[in-house]
Short mmCIF file of C-alpha atoms and ligand atoms in Angstrom, two decimals:
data_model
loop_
_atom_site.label_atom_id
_atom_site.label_comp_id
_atom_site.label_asym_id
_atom_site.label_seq_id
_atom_site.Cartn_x
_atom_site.Cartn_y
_atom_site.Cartn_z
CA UNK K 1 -22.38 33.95 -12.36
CA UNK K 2 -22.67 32.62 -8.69
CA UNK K 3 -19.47 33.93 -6.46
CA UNK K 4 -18.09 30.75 -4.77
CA UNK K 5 -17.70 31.17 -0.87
CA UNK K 6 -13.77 31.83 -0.57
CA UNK K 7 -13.29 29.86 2.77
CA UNK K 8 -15.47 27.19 1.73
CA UNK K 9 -13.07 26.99 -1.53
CA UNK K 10 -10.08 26.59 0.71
CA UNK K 11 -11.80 23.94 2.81
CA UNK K 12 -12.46 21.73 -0.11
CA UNK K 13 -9.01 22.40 -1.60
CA UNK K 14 -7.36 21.72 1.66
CA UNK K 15 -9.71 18.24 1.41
CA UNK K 16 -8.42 17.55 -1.47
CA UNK K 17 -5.76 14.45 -0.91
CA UNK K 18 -8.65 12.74 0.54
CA UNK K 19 -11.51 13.13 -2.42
CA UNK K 20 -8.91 13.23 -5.36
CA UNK K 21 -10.22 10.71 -8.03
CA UNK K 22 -7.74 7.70 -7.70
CA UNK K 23 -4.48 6.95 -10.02
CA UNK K 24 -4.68 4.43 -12.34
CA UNK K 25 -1.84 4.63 -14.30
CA UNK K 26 0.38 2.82 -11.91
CA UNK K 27 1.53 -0.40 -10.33
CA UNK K 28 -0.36 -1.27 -7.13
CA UNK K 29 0.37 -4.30 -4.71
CA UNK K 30 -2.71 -6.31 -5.07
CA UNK K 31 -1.27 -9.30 -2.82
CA UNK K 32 1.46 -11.51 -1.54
CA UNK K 33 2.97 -14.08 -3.57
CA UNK K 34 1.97 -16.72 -1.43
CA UNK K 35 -1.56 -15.87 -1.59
CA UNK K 36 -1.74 -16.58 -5.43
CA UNK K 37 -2.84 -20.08 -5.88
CA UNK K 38 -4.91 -22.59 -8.13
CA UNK K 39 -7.64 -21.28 -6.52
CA UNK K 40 -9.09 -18.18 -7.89
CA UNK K 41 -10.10 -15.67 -5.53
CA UNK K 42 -11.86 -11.75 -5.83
CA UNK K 43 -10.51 -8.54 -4.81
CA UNK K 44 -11.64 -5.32 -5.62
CA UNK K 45 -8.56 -2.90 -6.60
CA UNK K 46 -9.80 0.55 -7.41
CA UNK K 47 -13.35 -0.12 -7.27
CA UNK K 48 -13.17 -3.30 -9.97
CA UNK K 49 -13.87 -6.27 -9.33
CA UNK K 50 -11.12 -8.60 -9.89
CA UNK K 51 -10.83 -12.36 -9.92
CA UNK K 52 -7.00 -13.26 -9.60
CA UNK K 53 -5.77 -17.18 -9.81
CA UNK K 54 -1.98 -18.42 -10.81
CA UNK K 55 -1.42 -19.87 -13.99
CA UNK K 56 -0.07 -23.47 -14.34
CA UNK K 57 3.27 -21.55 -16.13
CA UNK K 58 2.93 -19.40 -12.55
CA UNK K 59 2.49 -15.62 -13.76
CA UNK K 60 -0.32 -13.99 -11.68
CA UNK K 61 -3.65 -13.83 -13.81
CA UNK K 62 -5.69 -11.13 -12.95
CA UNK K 63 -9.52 -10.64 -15.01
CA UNK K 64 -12.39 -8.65 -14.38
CA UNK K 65 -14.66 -10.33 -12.10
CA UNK K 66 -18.17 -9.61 -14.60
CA UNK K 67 -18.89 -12.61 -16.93
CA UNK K 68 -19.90 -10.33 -20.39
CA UNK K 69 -23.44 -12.34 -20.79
CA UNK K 70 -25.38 -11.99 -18.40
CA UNK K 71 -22.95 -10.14 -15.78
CA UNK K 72 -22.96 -12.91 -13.23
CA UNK K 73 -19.52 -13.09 -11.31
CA UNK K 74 -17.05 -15.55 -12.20
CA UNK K 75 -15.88 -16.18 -8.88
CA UNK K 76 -19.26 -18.30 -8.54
CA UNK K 77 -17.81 -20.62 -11.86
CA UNK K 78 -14.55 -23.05 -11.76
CA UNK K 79 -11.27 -22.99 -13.01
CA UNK K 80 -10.78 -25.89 -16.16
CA UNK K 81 -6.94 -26.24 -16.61
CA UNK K 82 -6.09 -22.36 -16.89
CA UNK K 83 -9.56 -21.58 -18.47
CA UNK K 84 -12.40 -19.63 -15.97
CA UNK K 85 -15.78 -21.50 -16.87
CA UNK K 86 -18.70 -19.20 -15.62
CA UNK K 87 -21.05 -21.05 -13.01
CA UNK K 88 -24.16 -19.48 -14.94
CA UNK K 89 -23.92 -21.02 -18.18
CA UNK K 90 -20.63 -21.82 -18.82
CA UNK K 91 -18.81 -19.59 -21.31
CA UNK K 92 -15.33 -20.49 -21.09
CA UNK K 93 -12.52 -17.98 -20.76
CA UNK K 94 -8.86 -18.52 -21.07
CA UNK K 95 -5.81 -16.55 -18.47
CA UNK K 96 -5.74 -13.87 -21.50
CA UNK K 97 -9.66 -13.38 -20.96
CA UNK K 98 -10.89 -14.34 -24.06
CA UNK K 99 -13.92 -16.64 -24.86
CA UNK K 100 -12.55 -19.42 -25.90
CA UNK K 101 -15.87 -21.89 -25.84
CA UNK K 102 -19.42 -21.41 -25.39
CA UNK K 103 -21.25 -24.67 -24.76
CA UNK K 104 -24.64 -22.94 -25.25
CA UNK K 105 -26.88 -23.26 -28.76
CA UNK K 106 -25.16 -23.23 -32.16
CA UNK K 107 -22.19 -22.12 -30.29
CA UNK K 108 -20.66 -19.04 -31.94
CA UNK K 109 -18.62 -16.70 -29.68
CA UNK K 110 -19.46 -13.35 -30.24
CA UNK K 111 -16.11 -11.22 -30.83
CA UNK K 112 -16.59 -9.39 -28.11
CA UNK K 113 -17.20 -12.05 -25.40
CA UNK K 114 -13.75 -11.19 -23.36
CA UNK K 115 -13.40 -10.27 -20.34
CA UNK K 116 -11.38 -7.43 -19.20
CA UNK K 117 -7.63 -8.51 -18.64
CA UNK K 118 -4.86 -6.36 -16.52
CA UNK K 119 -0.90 -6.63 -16.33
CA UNK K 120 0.22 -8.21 -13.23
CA UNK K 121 3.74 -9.40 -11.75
CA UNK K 122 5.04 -10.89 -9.44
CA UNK K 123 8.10 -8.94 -7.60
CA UNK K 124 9.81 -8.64 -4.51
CA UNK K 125 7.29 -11.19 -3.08
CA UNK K 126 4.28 -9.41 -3.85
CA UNK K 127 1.93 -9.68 -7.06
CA UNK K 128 1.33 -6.13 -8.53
CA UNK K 129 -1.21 -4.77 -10.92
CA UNK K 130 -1.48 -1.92 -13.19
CA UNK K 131 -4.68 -0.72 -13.74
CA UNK K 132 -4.76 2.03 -16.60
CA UNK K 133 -3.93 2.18 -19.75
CA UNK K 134 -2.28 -1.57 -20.22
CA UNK K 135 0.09 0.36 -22.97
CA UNK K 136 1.85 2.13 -20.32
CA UNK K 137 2.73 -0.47 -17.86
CA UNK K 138 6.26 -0.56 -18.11
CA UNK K 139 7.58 -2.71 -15.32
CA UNK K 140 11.21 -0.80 -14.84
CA UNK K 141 8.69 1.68 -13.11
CA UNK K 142 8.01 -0.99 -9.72
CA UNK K 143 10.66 0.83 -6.99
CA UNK K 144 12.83 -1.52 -5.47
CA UNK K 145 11.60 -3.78 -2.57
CA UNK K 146 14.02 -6.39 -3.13
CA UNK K 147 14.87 -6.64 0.54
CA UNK K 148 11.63 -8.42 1.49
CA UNK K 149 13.02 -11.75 -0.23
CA UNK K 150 16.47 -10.92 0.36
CA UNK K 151 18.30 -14.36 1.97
CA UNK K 152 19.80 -12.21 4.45
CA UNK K 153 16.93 -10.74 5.63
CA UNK K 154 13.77 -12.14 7.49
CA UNK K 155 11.02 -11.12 6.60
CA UNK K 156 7.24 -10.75 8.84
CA UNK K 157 4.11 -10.61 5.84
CA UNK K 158 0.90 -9.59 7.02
CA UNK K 159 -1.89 -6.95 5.58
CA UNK K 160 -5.63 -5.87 6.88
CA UNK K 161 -8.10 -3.83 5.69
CA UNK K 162 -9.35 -0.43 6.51
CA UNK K 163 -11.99 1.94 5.86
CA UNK K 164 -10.37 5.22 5.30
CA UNK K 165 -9.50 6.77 1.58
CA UNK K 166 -5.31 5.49 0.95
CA UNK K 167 -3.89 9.13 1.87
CA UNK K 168 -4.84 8.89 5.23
CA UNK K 169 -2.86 5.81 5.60
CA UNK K 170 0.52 7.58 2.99
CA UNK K 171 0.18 10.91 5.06
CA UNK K 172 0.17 8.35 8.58
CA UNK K 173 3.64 7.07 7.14
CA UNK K 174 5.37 10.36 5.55
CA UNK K 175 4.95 12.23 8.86
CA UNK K 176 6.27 9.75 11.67
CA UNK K 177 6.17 12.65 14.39
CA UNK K 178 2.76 10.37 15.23
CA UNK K 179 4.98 7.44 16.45
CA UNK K 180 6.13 9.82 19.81
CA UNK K 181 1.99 10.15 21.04
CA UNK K 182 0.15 7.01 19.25
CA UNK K 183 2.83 4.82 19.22
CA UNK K 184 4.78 5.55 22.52
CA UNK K 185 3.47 2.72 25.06
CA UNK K 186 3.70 0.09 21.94
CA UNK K 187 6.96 0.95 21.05
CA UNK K 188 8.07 2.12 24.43
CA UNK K 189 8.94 5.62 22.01
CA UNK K 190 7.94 7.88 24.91
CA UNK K 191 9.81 11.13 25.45
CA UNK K 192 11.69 11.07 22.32
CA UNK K 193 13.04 14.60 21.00
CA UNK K 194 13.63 14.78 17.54
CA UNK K 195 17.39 15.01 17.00
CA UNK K 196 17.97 15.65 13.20
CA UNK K 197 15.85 15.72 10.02
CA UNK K 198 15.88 16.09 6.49
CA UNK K 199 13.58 15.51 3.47
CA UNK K 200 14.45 15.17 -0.25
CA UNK K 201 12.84 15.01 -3.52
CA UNK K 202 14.81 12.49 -6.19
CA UNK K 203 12.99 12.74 -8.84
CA UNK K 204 9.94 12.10 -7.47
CA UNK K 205 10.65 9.51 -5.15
CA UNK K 206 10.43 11.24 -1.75
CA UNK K 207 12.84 11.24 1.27
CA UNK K 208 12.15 11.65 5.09
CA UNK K 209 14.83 11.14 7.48
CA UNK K 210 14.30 11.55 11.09
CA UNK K 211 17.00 10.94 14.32
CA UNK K 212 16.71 10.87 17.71
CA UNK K 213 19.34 10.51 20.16
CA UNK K 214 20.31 9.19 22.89
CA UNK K 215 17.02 7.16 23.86
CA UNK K 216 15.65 4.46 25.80
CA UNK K 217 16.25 1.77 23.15
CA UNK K 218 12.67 1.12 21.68
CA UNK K 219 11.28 -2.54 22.63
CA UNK K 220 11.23 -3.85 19.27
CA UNK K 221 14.75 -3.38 18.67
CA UNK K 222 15.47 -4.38 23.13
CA UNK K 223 15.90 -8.04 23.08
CA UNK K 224 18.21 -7.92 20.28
CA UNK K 225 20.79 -4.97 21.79
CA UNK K 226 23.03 -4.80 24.63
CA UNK K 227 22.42 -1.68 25.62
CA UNK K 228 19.83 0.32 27.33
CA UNK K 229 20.04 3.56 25.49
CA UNK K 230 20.69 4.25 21.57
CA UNK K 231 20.26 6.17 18.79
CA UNK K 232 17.04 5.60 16.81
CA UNK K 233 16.28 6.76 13.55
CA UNK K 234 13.38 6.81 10.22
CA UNK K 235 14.10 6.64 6.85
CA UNK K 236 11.12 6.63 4.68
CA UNK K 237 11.25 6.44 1.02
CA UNK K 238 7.75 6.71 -0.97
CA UNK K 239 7.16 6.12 -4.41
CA UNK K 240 4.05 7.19 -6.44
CA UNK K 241 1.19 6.36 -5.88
CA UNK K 242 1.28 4.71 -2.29
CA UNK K 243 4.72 2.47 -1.83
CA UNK K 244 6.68 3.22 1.14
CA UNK K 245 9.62 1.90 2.60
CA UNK K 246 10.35 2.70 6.19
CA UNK K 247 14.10 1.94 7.06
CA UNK K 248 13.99 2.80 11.06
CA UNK K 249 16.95 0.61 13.29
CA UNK K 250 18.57 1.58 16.42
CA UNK K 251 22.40 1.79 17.59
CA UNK K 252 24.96 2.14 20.33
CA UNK K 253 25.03 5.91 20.56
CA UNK K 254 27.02 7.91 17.79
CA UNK K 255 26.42 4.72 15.59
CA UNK K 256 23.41 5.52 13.72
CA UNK K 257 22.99 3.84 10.32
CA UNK K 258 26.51 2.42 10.91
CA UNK K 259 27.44 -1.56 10.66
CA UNK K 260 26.67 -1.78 14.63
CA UNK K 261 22.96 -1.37 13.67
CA UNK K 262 19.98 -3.53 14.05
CA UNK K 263 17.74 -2.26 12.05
CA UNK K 264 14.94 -3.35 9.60
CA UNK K 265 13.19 -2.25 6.29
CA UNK K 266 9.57 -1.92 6.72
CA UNK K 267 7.45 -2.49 3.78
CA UNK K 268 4.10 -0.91 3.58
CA UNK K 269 1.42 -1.08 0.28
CA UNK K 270 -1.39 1.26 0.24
CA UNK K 271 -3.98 -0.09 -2.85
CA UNK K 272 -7.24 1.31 -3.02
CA UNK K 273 -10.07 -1.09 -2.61
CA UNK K 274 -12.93 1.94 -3.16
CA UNK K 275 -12.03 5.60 -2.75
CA UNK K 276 -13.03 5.51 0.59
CA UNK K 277 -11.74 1.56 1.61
CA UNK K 278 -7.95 -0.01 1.29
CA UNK K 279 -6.07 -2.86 1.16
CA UNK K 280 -2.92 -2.04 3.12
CA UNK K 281 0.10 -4.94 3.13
CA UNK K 282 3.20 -4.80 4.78
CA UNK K 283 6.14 -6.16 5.30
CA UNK K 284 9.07 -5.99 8.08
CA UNK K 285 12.27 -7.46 6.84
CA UNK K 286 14.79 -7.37 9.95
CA UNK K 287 18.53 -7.97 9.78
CA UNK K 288 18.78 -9.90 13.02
CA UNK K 289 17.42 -13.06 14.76
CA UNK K 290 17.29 -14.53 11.35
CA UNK K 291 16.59 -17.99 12.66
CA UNK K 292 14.91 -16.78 15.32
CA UNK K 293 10.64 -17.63 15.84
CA UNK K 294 10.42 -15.20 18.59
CA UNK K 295 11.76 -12.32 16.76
CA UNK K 296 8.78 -12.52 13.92
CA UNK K 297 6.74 -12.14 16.90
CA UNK K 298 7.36 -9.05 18.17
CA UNK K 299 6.88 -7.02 14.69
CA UNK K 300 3.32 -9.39 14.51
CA UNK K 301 2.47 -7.58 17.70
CA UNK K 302 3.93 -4.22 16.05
CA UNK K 303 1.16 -4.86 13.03
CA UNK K 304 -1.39 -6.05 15.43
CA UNK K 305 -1.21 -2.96 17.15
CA UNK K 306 0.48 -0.06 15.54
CA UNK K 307 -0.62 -0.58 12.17
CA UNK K 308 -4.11 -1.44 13.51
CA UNK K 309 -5.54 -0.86 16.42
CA UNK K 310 -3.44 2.38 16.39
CA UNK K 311 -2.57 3.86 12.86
CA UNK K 312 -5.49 2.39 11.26
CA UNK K 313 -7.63 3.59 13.58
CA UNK K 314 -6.88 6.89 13.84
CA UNK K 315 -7.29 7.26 9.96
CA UNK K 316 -10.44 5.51 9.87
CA UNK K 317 -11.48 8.30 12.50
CA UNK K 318 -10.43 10.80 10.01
CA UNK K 319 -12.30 9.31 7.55
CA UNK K 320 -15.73 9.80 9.45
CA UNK K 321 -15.10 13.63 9.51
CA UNK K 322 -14.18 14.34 5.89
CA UNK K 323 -17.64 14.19 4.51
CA UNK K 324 -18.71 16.99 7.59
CA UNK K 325 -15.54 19.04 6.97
CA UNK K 326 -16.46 21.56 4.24
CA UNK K 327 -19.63 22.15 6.45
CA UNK K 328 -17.72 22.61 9.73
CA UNK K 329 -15.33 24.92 8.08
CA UNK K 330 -12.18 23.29 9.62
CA UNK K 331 -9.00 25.27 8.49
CA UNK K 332 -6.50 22.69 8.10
CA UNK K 333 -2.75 23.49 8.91
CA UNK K 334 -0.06 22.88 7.91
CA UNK K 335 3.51 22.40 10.22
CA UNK K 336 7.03 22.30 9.17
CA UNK K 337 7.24 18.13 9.82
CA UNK K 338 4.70 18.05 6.66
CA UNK K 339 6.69 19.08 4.09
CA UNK K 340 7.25 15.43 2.90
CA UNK K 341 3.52 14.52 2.89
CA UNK K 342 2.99 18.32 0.92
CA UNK K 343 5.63 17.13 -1.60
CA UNK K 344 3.64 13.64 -2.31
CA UNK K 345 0.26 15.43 -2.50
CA UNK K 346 1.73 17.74 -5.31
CA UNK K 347 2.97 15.16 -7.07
CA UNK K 348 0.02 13.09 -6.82
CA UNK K 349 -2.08 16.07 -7.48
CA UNK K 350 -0.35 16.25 -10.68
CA UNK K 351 -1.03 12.54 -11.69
CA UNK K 352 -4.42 13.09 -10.93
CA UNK K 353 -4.67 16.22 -13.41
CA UNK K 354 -2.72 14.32 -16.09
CA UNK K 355 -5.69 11.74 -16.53
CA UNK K 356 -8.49 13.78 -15.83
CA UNK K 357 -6.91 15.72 -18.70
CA UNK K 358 -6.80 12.73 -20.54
CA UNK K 359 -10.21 11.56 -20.14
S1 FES E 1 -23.66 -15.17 -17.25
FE1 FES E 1 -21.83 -16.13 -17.73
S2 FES E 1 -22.32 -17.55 -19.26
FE2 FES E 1 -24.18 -16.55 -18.81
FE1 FE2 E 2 2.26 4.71 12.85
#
């Protein structure tokens, strides 16, 4: 029996999050509503090729991208009323994925010309997918988002790839100590000392609350307050596998969370395009400046460059290194502002085990 290197165990334990096979029994955010046309268009979503088009009724159809015959895409064919029509030699498929014509020789459909169909939904203005076992998708399980179309919010879309495995992206969001050194010239977050904090676990859905008082107020929440120093504060909320809601607002000092807030709910979709590649979507849903052009400005400059050039970034960086870690022998550790991201990983970690164990 060959002894396994103890350190070199911990390493790839420690690595774990990162090179964990990916969920699939769950609801992912594959899009925004508005994206979901007549026209059908591809995304990969957990390494599957996916051709997604809106049906004339207007549910989200989402099939597998592979035309069963000879395995050409179906992107490449056209849509016929709600039927796909491959471009190579026309099998016809209808929004359930089954053949329902084939124009070729005597014409018989073999029974198993389908192709593969998933569960999809539209809710809280995004279209979601479920990509195991289509048995299980039980939409009461979607968390609730409903602020993002909420009339007396406004809400700022937007989404961009990157080339990092999801966690680095989730563990980004559950540990927002990164905000006061990557963030602090684009959010004008310099200097901040964290006040109060507190995590919870609710049944799985995890809780990260973070304060800070008495603070320059941050410049995306300036133009919009009258005075020059606040209270600012996180609230992050995730729910397996990767759907996190960041409620983080400002107030007059001694007001945080209170009715003299303005504050927003930022929405933020990690979906795995590939292990290593993801789709991430967001959302920031303010409860100010509702008529106000300007104001969906400043949180597209807050994606442009927080969740890009600076968050996305840094995890892509971290996703060069994982494949040289176990070799460099990198101890990873762990401080007390992780506890949140531990907590996710664990239950995640258990998801993961569940369907391995299931095959
Ligand atoms: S490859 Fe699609 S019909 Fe032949
Ligand atoms: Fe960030």
């Amino acid at each position: 029996m060959t002894r396994m290197d103890p350190s070199k165990a911990t390493t790839a334990k420690q690595l774990r999050p990162y090179t964990r096979p990916l969920i699939k029994n769950a609801w992912y955010v594959v899009g925004w509503a508005e994206e979901f046309g007549e026209e059908p268009f591809a995304r990969r979503i957990l390494n599957e090729p996916i051709l997604f088009y809106r049906a004339t009724s207007g549910e989200p159809v989402a099939v597998l991208d592979v035309c069963p015959h000879k395995l050409a895409p179906m992107r490449l064919g056209q849509r016929i009323g709600d039927d796909m029509q491959c471009g190579y030699h026309g099998l016809r498929f209808d929004k359930h994925g089954v053949c329902v014509h084939n124009p070729q020789g005597n014409g018989i459909i073999p029974p198993n010309a389908k192709l593969k169909s998933y569960p999809t939904l539209e809710r809280h203005g995004a279209v979601w997918i479920w990509m195991g076992d289509p048995a299980k998708a039980d939409a009461g399980l979607i968390p609730d988002f409903s602020h993002i179309d909420d009339p007396k919010r406004r809400s700022v879309k937007g989404g961009h790839h990157v080339n990092c495995n999801y966690m680095m992206m989730v563990e980004n969001l559950m540990d927002l100590g990164h905000i006061i050194f990557l963030h602090s010239q684009t959010g004008g977050l310099e200097n901040l000392v964290l006040g109060e904090s507190k995590t919870g676990n609710d049944n799985g859905t995890i809780t990260d609350q973070r304060l800070y008082h008495d603070i320059a107020t941050p410049n995306l929440f300036a133009d919009h307050m009258d005075v020059t120093r606040c209270d600012f504060w996180t609230d992050i909320r995730w729910n397996a596998p990767s759907a996190i809601r960041n409620h983080a607002g400002a107030a007059p000092c001694g007001h945080a969370r209170g009715d003299r807030s303005t504050d927003q709910l930022g929405s933020h979709f990690l979906t795995p395009e590939t292990h290593d590649t993801t789709h991430y979507f967001y959302a920031h849903s303010r409860n100010y400046a509702l008529d106000d052009d300007a104001g969906d400005e400043i949180w597209r400059h807050w994606q442009r460059t927080a969740l890009k050039a600076e968050d996305s970034m840094v995890a892509e960086a971290i996703q060069g290194v994982v494949p040289q870690a176990e070799e460099l022998g990198v101890e990873m550790i762990v401080l007390s502002t992780d506890l949140s991201g531990i907590r996710v990983n664990r239950i995640l970690e258990e998801m993961a085990q569940a369907e391995e164990s299931d095959g």
